Backbone as a chain_set.jsonl record, in Angstrom:
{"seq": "XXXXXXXXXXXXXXXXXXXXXXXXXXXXXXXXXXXXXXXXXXXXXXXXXXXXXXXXXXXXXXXXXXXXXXXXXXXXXXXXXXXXXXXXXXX", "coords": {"N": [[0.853, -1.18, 0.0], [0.687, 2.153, -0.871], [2.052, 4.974, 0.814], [1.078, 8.176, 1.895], [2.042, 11.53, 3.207], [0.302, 13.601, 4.387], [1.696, 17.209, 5.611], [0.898, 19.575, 7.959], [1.863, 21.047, 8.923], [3.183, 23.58, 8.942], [1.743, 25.361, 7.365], [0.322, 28.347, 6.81], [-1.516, 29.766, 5.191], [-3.996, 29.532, 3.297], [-2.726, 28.941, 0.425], [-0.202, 27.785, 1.625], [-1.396, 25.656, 2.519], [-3.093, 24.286, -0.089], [-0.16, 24.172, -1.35], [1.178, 22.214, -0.145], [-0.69, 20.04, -0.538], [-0.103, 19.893, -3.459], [2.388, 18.928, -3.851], [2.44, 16.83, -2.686], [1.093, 15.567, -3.689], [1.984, 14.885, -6.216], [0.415, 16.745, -7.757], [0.057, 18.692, -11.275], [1.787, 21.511, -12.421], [0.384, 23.345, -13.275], [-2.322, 23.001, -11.855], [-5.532, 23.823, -10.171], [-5.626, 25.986, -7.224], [-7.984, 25.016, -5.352], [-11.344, 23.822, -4.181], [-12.789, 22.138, -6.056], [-10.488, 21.743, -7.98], [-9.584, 20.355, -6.662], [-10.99, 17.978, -5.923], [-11.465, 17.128, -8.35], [-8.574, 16.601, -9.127], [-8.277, 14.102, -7.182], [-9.683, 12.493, -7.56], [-8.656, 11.075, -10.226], [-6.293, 10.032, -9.635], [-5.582, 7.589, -8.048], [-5.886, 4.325, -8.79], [-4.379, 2.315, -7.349], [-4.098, 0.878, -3.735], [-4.134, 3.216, -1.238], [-2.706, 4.933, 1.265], [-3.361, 8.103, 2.995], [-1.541, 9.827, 5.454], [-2.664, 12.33, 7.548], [-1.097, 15.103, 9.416], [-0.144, 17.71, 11.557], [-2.725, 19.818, 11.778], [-3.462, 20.847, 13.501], [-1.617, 22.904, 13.643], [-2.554, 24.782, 12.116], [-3.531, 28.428, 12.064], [-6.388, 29.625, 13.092], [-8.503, 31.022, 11.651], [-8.609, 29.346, 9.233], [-9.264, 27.058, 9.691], [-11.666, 26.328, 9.361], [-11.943, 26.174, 6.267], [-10.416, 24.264, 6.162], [-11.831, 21.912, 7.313], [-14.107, 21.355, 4.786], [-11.715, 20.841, 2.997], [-11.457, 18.357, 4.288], [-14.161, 17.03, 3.946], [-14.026, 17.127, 0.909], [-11.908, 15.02, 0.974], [-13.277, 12.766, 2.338], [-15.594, 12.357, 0.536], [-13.94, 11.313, -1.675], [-12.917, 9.369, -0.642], [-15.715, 7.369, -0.239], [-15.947, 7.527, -2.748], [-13.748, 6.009, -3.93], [-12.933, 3.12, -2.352], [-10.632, 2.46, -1.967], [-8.896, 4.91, -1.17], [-8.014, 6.155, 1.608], [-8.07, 7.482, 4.189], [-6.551, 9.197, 6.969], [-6.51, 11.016, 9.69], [-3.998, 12.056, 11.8], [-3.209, 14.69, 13.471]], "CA": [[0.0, 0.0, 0.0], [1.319, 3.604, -0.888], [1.443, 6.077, 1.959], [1.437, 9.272, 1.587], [2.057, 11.807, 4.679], [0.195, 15.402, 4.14], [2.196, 17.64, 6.812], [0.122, 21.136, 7.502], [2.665, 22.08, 10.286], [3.882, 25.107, 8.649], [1.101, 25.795, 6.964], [-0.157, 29.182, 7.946], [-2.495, 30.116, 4.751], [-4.857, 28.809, 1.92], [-1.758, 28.915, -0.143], [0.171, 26.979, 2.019], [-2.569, 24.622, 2.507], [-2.889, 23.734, -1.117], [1.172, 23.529, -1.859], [1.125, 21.01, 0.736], [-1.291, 18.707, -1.416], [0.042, 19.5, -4.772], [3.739, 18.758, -3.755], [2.691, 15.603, -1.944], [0.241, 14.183, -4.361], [2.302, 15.649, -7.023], [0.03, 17.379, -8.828], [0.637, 19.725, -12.525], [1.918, 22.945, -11.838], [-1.08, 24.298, -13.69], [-3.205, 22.445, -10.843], [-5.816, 25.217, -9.369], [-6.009, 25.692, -5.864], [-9.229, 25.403, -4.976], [-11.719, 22.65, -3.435], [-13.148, 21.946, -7.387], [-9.585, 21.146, -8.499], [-8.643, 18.917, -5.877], [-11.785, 16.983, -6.1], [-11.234, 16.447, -9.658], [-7.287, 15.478, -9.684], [-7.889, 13.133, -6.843], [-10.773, 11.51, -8.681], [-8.185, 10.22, -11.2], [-5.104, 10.068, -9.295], [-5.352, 6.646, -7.317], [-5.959, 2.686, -8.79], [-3.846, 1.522, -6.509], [-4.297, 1.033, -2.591], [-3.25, 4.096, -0.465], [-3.306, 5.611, 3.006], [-3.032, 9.183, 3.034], [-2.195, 10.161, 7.12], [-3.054, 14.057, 7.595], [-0.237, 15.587, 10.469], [-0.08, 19.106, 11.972], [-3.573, 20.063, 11.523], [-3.43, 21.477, 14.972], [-0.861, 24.336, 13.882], [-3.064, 25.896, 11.105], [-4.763, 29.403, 12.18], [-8.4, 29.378, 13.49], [-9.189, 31.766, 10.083], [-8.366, 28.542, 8.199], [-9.47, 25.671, 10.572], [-13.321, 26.195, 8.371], [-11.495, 25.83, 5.104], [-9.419, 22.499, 6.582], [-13.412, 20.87, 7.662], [-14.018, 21.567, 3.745], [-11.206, 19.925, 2.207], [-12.177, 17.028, 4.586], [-15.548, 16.557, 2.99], [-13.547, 16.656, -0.215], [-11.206, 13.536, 0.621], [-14.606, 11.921, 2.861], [-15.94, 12.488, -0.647], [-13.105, 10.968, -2.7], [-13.307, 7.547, 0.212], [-16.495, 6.881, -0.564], [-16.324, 6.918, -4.369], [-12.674, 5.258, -4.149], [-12.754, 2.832, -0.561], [-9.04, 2.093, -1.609], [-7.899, 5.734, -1.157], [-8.117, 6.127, 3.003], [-7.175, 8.992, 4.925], [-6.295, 9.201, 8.586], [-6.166, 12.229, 10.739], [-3.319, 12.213, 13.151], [-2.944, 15.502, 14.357]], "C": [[0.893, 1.236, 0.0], [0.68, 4.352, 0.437], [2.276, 7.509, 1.574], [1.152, 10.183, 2.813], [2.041, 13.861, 4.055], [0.623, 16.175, 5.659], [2.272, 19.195, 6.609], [0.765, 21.954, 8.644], [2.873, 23.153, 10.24], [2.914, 25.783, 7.605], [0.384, 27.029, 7.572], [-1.603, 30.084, 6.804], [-3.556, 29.195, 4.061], [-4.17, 28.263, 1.407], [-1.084, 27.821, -0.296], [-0.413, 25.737, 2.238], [-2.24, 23.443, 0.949], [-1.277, 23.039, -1.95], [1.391, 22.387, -1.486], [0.961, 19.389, 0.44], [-0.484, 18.627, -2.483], [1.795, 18.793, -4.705], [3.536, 16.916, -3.137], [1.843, 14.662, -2.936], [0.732, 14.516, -5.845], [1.699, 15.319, -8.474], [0.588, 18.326, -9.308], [0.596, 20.967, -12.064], [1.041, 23.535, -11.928], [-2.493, 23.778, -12.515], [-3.831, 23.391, -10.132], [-6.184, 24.807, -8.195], [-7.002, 26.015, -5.426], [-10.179, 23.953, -5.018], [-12.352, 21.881, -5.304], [-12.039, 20.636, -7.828], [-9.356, 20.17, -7.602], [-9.648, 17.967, -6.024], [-11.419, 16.18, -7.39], [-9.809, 15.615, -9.865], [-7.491, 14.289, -8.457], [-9.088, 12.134, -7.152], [-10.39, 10.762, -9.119], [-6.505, 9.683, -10.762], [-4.953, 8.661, -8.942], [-6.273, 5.303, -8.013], [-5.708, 2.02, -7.635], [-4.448, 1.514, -5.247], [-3.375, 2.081, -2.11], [-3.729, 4.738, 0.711], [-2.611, 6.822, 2.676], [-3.014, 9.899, 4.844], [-1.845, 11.727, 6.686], [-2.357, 14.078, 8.759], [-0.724, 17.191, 10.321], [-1.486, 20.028, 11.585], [-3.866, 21.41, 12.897], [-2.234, 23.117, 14.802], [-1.449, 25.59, 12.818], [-3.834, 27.201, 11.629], [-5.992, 28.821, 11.988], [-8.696, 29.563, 12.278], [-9.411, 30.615, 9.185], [-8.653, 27.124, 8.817], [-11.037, 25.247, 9.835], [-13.119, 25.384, 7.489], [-11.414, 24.085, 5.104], [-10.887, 21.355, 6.534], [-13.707, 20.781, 5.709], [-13.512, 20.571, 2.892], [-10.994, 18.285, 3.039], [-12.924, 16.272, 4.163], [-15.228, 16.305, 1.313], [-12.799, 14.865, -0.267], [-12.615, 12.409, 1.738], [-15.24, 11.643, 1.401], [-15.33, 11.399, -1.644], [-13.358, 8.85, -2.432], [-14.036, 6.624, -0.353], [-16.532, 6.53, -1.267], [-15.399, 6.438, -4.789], [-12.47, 4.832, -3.028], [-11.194, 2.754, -0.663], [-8.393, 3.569, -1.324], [-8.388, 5.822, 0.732], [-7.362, 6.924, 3.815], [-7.763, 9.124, 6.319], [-5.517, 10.184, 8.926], [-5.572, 11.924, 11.401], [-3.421, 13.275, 14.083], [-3.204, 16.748, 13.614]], "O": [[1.792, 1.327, 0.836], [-0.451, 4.39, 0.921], [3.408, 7.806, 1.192], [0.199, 9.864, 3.524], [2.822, 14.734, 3.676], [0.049, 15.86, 6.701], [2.954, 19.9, 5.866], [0.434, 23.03, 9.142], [2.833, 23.883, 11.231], [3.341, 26.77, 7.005], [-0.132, 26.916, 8.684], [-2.461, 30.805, 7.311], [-3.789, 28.076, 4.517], [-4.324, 27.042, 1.451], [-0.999, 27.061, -1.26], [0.282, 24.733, 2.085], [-1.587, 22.405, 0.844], [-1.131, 22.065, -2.688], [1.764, 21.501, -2.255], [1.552, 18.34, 0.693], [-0.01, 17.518, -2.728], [2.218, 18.174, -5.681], [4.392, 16.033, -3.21], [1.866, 13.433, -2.999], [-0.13, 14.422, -6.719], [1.907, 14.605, -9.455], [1.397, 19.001, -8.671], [-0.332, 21.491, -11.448], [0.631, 24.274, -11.033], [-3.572, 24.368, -12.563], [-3.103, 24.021, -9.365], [-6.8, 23.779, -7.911], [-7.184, 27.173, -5.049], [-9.835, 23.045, -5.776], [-12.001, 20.702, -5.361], [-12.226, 19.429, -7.98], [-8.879, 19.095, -7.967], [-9.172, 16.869, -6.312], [-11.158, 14.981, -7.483], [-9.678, 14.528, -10.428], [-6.778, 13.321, -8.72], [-9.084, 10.954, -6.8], [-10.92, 9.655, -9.023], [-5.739, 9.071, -11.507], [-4.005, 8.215, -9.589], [-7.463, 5.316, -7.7], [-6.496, 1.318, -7.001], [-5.505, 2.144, -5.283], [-2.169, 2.072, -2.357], [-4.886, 5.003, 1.037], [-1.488, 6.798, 2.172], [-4.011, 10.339, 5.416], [-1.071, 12.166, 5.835], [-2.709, 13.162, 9.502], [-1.373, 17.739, 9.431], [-1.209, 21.084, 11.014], [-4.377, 22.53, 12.924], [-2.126, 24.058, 15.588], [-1.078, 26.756, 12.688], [-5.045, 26.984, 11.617], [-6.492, 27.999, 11.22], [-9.124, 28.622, 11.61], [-10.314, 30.727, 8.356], [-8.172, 26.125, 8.285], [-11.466, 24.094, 9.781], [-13.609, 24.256, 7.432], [-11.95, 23.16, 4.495], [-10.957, 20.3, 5.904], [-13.296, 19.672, 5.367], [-14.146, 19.736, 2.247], [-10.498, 17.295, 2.502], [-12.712, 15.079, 3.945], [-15.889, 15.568, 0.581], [-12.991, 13.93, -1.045], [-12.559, 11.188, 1.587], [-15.367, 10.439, 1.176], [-16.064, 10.691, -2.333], [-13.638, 7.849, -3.092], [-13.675, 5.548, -0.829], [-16.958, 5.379, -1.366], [-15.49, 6.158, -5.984], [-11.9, 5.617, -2.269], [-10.496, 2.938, 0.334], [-7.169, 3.483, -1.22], [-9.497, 5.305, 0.868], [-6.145, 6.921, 4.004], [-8.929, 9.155, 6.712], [-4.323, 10.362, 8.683], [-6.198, 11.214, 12.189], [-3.659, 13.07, 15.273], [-3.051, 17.839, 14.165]]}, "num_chains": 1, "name": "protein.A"}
C-alpha cells in the first residue's frame, strides 16, 4: 500500500494549505487551488491502494481551521467513491 504523509505544520495560509497537497500528491503545476480542483485530480489520481495520514492540523490558524473541515468533505468524498484511497487524521 502507498502512503502518503500530508504535513500542515507550517502551513499558515490557503496557499500553504494547497502547496502542501500538490507537492505531496504531485500534482501539474497548472493544478488550481481550490476545493473543485482537488476533487477532480484526486478523482483520477489513485488505482492503486493508499493511506493518506493528515499531520499538523493542529498548527493551522483558526481563520483557516473552516477551510481544513471543507477539504475534509472533499477527501470523505473521494473515500467513498474510491474505498481504496483512506485517509487518517493524526494531528
Amino acid at each position: 500500500m502507498q502512503e502518503i504523509i500530508l504535513d500542515f505544520t507550517n502551513a499558515k495560509n490557503w496557499l500553504d494549505i494547497y502547496t502542501v497537497m500538490k507537492q505531496e500528491f504531485s500534482f501539474p503545476y497548472e493544478w488550481g487551488n481550490n476545493l473543485d480542483a482537488l476533487y477532480d485530480a484526486m478523482s483520477y489520481t489513485w488505482r492503486e491502494n493508499v493511506r493518506i495520514k493528515i499531520i499538523g492540523t493542529g498548527s493551522i490558524p483558526n481563520e483557516w481551521k473552516k477551510y481544513m473541515v471543507q477539504i475534509f468533505e472533499v477527501f470523505q468524498d473521494i473515500h467513498n467513491e474510491t474505498p481504496n484511497v483512506i485517509f487518517e487524521i493524526i494531528s
